[in-house]
PDB file of C-alpha atoms and ligand atoms in Angstrom:
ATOM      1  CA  UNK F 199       7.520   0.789  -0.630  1.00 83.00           C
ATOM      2  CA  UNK F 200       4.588   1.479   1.800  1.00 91.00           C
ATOM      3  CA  UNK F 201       2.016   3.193   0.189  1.00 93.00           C
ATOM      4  CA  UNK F 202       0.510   6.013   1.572  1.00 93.00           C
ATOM      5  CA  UNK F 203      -3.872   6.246   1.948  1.00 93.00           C
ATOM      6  CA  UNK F 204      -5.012   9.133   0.591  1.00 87.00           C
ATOM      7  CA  UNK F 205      -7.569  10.838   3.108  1.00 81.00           C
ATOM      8  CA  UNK F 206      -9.543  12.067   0.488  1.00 82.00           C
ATOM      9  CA  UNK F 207     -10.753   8.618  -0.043  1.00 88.00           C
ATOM     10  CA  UNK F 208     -13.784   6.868   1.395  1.00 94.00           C
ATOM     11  CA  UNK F 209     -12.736   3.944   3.537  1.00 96.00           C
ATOM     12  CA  UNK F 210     -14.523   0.870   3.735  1.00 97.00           C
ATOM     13  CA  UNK F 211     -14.212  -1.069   7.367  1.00 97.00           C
ATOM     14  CA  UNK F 212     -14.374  -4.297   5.652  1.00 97.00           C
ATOM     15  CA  UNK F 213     -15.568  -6.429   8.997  1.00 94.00           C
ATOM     16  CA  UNK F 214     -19.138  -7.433   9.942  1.00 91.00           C
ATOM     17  CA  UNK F 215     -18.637  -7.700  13.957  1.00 90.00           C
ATOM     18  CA  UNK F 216     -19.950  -4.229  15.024  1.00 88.00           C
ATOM     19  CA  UNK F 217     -17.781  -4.634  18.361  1.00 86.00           C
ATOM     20  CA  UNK F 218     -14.482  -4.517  15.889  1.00 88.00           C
ATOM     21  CA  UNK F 219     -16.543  -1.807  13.546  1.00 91.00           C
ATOM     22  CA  UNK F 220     -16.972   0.512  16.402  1.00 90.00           C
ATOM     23  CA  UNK F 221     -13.640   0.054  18.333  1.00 88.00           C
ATOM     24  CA  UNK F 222     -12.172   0.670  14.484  1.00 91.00           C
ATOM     25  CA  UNK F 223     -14.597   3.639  13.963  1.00 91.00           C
ATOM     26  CA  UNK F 224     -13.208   5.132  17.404  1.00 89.00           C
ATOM     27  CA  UNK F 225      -9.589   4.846  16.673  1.00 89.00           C
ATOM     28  CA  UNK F 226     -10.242   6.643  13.071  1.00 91.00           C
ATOM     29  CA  UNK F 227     -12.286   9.572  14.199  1.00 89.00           C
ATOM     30  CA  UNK F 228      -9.696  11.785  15.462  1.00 89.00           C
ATOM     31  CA  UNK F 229      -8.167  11.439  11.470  1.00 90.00           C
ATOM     32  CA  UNK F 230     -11.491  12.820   9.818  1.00 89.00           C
ATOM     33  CA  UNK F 231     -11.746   9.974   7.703  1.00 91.00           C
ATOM     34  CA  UNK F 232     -14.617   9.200   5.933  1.00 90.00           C
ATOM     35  CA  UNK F 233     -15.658   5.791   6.622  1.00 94.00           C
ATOM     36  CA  UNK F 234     -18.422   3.383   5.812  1.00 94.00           C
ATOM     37  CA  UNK F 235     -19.274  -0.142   7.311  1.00 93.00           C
ATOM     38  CA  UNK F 236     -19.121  -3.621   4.955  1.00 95.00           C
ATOM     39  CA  UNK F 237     -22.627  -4.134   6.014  1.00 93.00           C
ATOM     40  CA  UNK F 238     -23.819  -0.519   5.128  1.00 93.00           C
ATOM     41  CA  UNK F 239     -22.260  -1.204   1.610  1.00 95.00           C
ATOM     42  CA  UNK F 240     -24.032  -4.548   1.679  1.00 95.00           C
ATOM     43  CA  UNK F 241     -20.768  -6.423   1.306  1.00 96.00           C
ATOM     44  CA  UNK F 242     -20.784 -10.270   2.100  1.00 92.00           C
ATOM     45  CA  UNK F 243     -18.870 -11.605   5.075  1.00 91.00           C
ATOM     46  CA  UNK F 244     -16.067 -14.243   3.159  1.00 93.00           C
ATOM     47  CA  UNK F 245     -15.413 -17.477   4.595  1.00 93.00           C
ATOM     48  CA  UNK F 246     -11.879 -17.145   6.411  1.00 94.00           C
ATOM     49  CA  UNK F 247     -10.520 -19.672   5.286  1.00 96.00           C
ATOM     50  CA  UNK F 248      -6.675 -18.921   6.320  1.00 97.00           C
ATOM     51  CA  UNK F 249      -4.096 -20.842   8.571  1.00 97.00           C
ATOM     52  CA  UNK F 250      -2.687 -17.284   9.975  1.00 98.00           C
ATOM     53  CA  UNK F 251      -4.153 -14.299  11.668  1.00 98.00           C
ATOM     54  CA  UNK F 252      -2.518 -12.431   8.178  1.00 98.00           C
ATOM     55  CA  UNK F 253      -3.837 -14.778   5.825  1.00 98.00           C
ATOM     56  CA  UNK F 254      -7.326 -14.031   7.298  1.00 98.00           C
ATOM     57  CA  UNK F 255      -6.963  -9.912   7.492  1.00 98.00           C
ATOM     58  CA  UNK F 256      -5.411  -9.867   4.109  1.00 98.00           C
ATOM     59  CA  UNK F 257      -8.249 -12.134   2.314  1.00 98.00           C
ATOM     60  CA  UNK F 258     -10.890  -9.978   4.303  1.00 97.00           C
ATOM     61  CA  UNK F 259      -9.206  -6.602   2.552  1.00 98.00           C
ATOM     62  CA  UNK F 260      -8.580  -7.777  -0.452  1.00 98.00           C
ATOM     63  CA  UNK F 261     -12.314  -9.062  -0.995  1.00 97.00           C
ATOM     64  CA  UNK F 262     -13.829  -5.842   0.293  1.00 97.00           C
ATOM     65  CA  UNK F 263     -11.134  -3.915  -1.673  1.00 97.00           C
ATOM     66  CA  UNK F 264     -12.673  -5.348  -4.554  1.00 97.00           C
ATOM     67  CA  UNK F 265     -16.028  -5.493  -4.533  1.00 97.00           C
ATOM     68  CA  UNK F 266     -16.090  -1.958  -3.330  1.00 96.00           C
ATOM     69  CA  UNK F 267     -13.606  -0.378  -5.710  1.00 97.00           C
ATOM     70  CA  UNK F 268     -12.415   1.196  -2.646  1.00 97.00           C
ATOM     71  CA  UNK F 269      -9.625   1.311   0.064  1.00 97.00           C
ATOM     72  CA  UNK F 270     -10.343  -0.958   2.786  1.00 97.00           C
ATOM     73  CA  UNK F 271      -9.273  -1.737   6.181  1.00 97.00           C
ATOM     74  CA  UNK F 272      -9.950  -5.400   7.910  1.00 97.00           C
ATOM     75  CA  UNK F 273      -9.398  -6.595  11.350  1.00 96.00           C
ATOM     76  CA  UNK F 274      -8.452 -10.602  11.727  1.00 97.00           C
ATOM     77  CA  UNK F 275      -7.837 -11.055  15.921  1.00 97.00           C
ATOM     78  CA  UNK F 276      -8.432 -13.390  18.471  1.00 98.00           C
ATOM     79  CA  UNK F 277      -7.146 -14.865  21.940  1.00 98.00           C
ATOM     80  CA  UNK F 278      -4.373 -17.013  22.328  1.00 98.00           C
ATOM     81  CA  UNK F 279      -4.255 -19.386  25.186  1.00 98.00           C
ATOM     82  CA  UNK F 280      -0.825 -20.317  26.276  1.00 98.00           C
ATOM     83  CA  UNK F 281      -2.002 -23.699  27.840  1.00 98.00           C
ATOM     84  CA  UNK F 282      -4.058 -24.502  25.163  1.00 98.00           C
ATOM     85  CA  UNK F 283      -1.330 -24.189  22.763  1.00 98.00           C
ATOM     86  CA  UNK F 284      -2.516 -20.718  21.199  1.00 98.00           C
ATOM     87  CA  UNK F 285      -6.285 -21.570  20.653  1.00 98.00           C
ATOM     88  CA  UNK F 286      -8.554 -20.499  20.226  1.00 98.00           C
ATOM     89  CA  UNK F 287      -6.724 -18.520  18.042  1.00 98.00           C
ATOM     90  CA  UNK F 288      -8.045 -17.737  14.905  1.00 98.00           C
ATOM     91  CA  UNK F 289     -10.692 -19.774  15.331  1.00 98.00           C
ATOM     92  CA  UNK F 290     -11.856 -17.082  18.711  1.00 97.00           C
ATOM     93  CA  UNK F 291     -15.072 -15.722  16.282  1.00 95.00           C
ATOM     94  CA  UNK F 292     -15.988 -19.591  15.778  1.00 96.00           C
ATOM     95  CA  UNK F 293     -15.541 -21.219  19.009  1.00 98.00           C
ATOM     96  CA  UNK F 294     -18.718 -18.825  19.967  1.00 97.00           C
ATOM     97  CA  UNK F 295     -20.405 -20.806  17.105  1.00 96.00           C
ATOM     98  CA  UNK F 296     -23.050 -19.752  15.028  1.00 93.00           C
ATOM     99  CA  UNK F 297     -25.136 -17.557  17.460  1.00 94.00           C
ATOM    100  CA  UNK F 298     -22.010 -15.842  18.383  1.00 92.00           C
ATOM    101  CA  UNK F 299     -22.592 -16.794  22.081  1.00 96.00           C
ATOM    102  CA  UNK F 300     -19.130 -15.431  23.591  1.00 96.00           C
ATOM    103  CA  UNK F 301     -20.759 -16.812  26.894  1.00 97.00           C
ATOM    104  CA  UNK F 302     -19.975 -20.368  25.353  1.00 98.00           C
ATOM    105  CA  UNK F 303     -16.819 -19.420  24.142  1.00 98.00           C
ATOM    106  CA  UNK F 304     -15.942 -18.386  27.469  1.00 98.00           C
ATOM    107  CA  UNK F 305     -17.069 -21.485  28.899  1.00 98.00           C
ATOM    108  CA  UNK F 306     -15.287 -23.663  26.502  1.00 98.00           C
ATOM    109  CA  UNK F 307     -11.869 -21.860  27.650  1.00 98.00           C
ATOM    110  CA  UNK F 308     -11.927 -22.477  30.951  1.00 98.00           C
ATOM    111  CA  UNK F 309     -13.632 -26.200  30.440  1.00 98.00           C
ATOM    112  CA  UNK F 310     -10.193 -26.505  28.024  1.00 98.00           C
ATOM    113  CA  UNK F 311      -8.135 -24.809  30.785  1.00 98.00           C
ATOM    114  CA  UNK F 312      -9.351 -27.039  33.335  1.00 98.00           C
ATOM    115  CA  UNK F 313      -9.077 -30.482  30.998  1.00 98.00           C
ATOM    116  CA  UNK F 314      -5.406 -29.627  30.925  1.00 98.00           C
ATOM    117  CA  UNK F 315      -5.036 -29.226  34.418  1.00 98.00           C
ATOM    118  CA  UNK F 316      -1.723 -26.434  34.123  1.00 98.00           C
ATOM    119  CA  UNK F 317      -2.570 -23.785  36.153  1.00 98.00           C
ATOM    120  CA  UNK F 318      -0.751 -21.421  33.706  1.00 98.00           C
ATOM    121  CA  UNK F 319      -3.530 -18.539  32.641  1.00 98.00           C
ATOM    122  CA  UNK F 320      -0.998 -16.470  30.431  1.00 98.00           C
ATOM    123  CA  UNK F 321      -2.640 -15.342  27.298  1.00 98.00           C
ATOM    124  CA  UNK F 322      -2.538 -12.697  24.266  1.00 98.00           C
ATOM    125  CA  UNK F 323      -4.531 -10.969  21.997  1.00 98.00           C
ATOM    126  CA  UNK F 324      -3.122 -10.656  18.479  1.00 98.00           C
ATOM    127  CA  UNK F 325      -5.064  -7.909  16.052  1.00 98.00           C
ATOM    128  CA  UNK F 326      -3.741  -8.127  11.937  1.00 98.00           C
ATOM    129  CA  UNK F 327      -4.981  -4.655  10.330  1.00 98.00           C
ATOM    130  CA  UNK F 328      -4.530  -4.844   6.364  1.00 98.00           C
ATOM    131  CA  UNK F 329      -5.274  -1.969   4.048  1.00 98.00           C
ATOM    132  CA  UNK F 330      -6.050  -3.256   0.697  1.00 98.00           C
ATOM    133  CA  UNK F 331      -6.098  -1.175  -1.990  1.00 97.00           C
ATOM    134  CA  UNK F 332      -8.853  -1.806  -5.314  1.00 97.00           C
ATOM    135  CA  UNK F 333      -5.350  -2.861  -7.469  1.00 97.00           C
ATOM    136  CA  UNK F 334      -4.550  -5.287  -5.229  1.00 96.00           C
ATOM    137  CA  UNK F 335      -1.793  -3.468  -3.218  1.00 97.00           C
ATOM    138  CA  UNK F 336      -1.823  -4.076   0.634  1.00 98.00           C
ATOM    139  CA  UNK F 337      -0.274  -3.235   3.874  1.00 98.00           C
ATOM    140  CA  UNK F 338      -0.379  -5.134   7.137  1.00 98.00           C
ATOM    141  CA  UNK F 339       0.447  -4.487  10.948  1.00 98.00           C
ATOM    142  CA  UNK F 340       0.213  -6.454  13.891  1.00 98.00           C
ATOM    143  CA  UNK F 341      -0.555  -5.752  17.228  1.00 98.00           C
ATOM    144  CA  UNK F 342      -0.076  -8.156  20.428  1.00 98.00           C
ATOM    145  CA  UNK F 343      -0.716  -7.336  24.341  1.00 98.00           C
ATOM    146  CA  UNK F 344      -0.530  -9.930  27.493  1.00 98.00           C
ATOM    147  CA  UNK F 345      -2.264 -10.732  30.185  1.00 98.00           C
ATOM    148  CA  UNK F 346      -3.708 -13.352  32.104  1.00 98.00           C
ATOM    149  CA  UNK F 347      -6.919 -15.522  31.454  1.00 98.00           C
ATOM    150  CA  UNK F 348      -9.852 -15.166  34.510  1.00 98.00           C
ATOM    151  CA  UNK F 349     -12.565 -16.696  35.627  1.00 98.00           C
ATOM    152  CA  UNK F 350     -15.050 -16.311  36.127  1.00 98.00           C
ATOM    153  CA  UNK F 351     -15.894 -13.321  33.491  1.00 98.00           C
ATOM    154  CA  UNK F 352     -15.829  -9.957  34.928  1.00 98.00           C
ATOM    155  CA  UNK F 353     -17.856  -6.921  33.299  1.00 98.00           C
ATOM    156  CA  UNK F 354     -19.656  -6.093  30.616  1.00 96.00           C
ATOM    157  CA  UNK F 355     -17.843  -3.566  28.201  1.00 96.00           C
ATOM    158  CA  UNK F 356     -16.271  -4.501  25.124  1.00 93.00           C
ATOM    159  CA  UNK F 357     -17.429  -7.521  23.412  1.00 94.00           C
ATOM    160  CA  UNK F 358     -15.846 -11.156  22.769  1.00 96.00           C
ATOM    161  CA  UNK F 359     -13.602 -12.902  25.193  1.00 98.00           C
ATOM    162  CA  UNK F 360     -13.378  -8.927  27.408  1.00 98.00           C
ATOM    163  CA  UNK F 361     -14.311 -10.194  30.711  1.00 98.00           C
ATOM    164  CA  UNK F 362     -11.768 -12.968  31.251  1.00 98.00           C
ATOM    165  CA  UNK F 363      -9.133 -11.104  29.382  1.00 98.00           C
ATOM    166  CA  UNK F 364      -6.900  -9.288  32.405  1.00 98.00           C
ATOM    167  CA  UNK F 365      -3.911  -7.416  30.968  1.00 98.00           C
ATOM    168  CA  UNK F 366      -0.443  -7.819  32.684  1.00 98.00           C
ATOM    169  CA  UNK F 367       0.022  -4.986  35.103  1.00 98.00           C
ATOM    170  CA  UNK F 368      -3.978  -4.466  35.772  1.00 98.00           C
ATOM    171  CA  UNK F 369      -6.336  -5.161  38.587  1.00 98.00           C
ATOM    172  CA  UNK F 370      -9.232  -4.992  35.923  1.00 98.00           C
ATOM    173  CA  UNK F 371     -10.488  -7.184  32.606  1.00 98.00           C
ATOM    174  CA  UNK F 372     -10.574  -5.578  29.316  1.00 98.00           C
ATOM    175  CA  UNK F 373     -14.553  -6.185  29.874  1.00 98.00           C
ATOM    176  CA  UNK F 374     -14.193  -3.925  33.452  1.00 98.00           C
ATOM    177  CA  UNK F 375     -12.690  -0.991  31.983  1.00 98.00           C
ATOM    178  CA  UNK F 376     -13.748   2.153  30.439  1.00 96.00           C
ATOM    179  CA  UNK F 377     -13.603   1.731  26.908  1.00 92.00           C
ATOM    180  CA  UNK F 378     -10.571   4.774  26.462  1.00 92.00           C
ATOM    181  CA  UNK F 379      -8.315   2.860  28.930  1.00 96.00           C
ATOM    182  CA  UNK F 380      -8.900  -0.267  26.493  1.00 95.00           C
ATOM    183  CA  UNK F 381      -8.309   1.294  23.356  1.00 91.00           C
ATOM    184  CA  UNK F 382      -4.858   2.945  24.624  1.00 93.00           C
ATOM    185  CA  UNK F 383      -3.306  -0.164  25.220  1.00 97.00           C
ATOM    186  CA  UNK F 384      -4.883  -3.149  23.340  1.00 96.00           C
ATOM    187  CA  UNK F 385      -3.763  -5.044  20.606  1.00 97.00           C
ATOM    188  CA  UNK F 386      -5.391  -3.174  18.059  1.00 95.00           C
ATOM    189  CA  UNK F 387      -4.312  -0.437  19.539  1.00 95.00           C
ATOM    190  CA  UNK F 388      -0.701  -1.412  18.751  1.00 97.00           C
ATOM    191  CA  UNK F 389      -1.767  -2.518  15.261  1.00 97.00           C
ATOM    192  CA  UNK F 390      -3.144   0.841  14.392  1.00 95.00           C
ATOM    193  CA  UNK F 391      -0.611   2.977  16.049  1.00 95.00           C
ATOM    194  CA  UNK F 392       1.737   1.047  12.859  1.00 97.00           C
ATOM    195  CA  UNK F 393      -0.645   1.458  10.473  1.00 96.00           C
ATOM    196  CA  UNK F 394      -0.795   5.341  11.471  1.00 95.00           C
ATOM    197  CA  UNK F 395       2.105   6.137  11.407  1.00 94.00           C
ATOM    198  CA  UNK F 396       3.422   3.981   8.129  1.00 94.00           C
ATOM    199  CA  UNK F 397      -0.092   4.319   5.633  1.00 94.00           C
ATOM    200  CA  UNK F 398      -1.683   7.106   7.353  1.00 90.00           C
ATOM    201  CA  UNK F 399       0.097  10.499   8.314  1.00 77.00           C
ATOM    202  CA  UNK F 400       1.024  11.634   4.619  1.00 66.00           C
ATOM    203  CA  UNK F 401       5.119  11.725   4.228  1.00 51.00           C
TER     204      UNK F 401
HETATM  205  P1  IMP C 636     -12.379 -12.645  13.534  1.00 89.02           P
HETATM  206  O1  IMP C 636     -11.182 -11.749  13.486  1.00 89.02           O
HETATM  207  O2  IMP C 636     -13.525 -12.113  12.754  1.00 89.02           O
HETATM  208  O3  IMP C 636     -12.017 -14.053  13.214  1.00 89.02           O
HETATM  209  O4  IMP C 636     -12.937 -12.618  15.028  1.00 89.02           O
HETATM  210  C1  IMP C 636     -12.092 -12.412  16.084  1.00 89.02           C
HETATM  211  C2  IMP C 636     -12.731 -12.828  17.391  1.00 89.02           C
HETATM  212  O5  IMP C 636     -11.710 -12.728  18.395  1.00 89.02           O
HETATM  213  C3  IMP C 636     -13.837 -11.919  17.836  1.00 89.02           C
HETATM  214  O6  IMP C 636     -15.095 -12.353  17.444  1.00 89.02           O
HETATM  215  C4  IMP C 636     -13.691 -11.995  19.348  1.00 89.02           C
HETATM  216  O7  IMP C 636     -14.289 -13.134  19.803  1.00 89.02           O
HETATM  217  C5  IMP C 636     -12.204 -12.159  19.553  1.00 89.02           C
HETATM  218  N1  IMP C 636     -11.599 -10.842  19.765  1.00 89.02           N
HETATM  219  C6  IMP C 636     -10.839 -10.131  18.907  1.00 89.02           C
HETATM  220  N2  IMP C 636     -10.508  -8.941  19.426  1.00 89.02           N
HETATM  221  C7  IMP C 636     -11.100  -8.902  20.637  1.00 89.02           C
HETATM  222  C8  IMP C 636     -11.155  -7.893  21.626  1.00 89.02           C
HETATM  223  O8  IMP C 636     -10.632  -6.777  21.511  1.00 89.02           O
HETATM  224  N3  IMP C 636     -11.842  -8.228  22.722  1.00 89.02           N
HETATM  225  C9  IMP C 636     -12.459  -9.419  22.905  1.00 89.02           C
HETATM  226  N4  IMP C 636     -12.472 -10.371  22.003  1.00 89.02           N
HETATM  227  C10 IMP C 636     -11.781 -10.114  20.860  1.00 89.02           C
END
């Protein structure tokens, strides 16, 4: 049966990428919940070592569920690259590589794109959410949205793979738009409004 957080618990936001952390942070606020960051609580980023978007969310709750002794709340995502046969995937945090330069990232899509030479652009982003509980119990949603791969890179909210990220139906990247009109339609988005409605508003 799903289990239901309490909101009289502390939350831990068990993800060190303070992009995630604050979109996360934003789509909690309106619940009251009282949260705290992985890095505040000095928590260690894991290695993800998972084949599956899941695998990855559910290892990253689990750990910080743990070491915390509290409820906690991951984020595994990436993009997904029709053309390029999903990748980067899971692997989106690593293509940037260790100095987290998204502007290599970006380039390394479109030199992939390119190497292929399809002209498709059609691309998702996938967001897990997993709730992990200190006894081990945990819940998982996931959230998807479309939209079409651009180059080059176009504004400079949000963080990752933003600019070249175009959803279906819209003139403007994820990285163009104000950061409300993101967070009402992106894939987290759609993996919270689950996890709201299942974990969150009490039976
Ligand atoms: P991970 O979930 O920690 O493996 O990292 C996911 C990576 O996917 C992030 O570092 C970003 O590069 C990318 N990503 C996930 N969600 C978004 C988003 O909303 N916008 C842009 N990039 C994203």
């Amino acid at each position: 049966m799903t289990r239901i957080f309490s909101r009289s618990e502390k939350l831990v936001i068990a993800s060190h990428n303070p992009g995630k952390v604050s979109e996360i942070r934003a789509l909690l606020k309106p619940l009251r919940i009282d949260v705290v960051g992985a890095d505040e609580l000095g928590l260690i980023e894991p290695e993800e070592t998972g084949k599956t978007f899941t695998e990855n969310a559910e290892l990253k709750a689990r750990l910080a569920a743990e070491a915390s002794g509290l409820p906690a709340l991951s984020d595994d995502s990436g993009m997904a690259v029709s053309a390029l046969g999903g990748a980067p995937g899971i692997y989106s945090a690593r293509w940037a590589g260790p100095k987290k330069d998204f502007s290599a990232a970006i380039k390394r899509v479109n030199d992939a794109l390119l190497m292929t030479g399809s002209s498709d652009r059609s691309c998702s982003f996938i967001c897990v959410l997993s709730l992990a509980w200190p006894d081990g119990h945990i819940e998982s949603f996931e959230g998807r949205v479309s939209g079409t791969a651009v180059f080059p890179p176009r504004g400079s909210h949000g963080f990752g793979y933003d600019p070249i990220f175009q959803p279906t139906g819209y003139d403007l990247t994820f990285g163009e738009m104000v950061p409300q009109d993101k967070h009402a339609m992106s894939h987290r988005a759609h993996a919270f409004s689950q996890l709201l409605e299942q974990c969150l508003i009490p039976a």
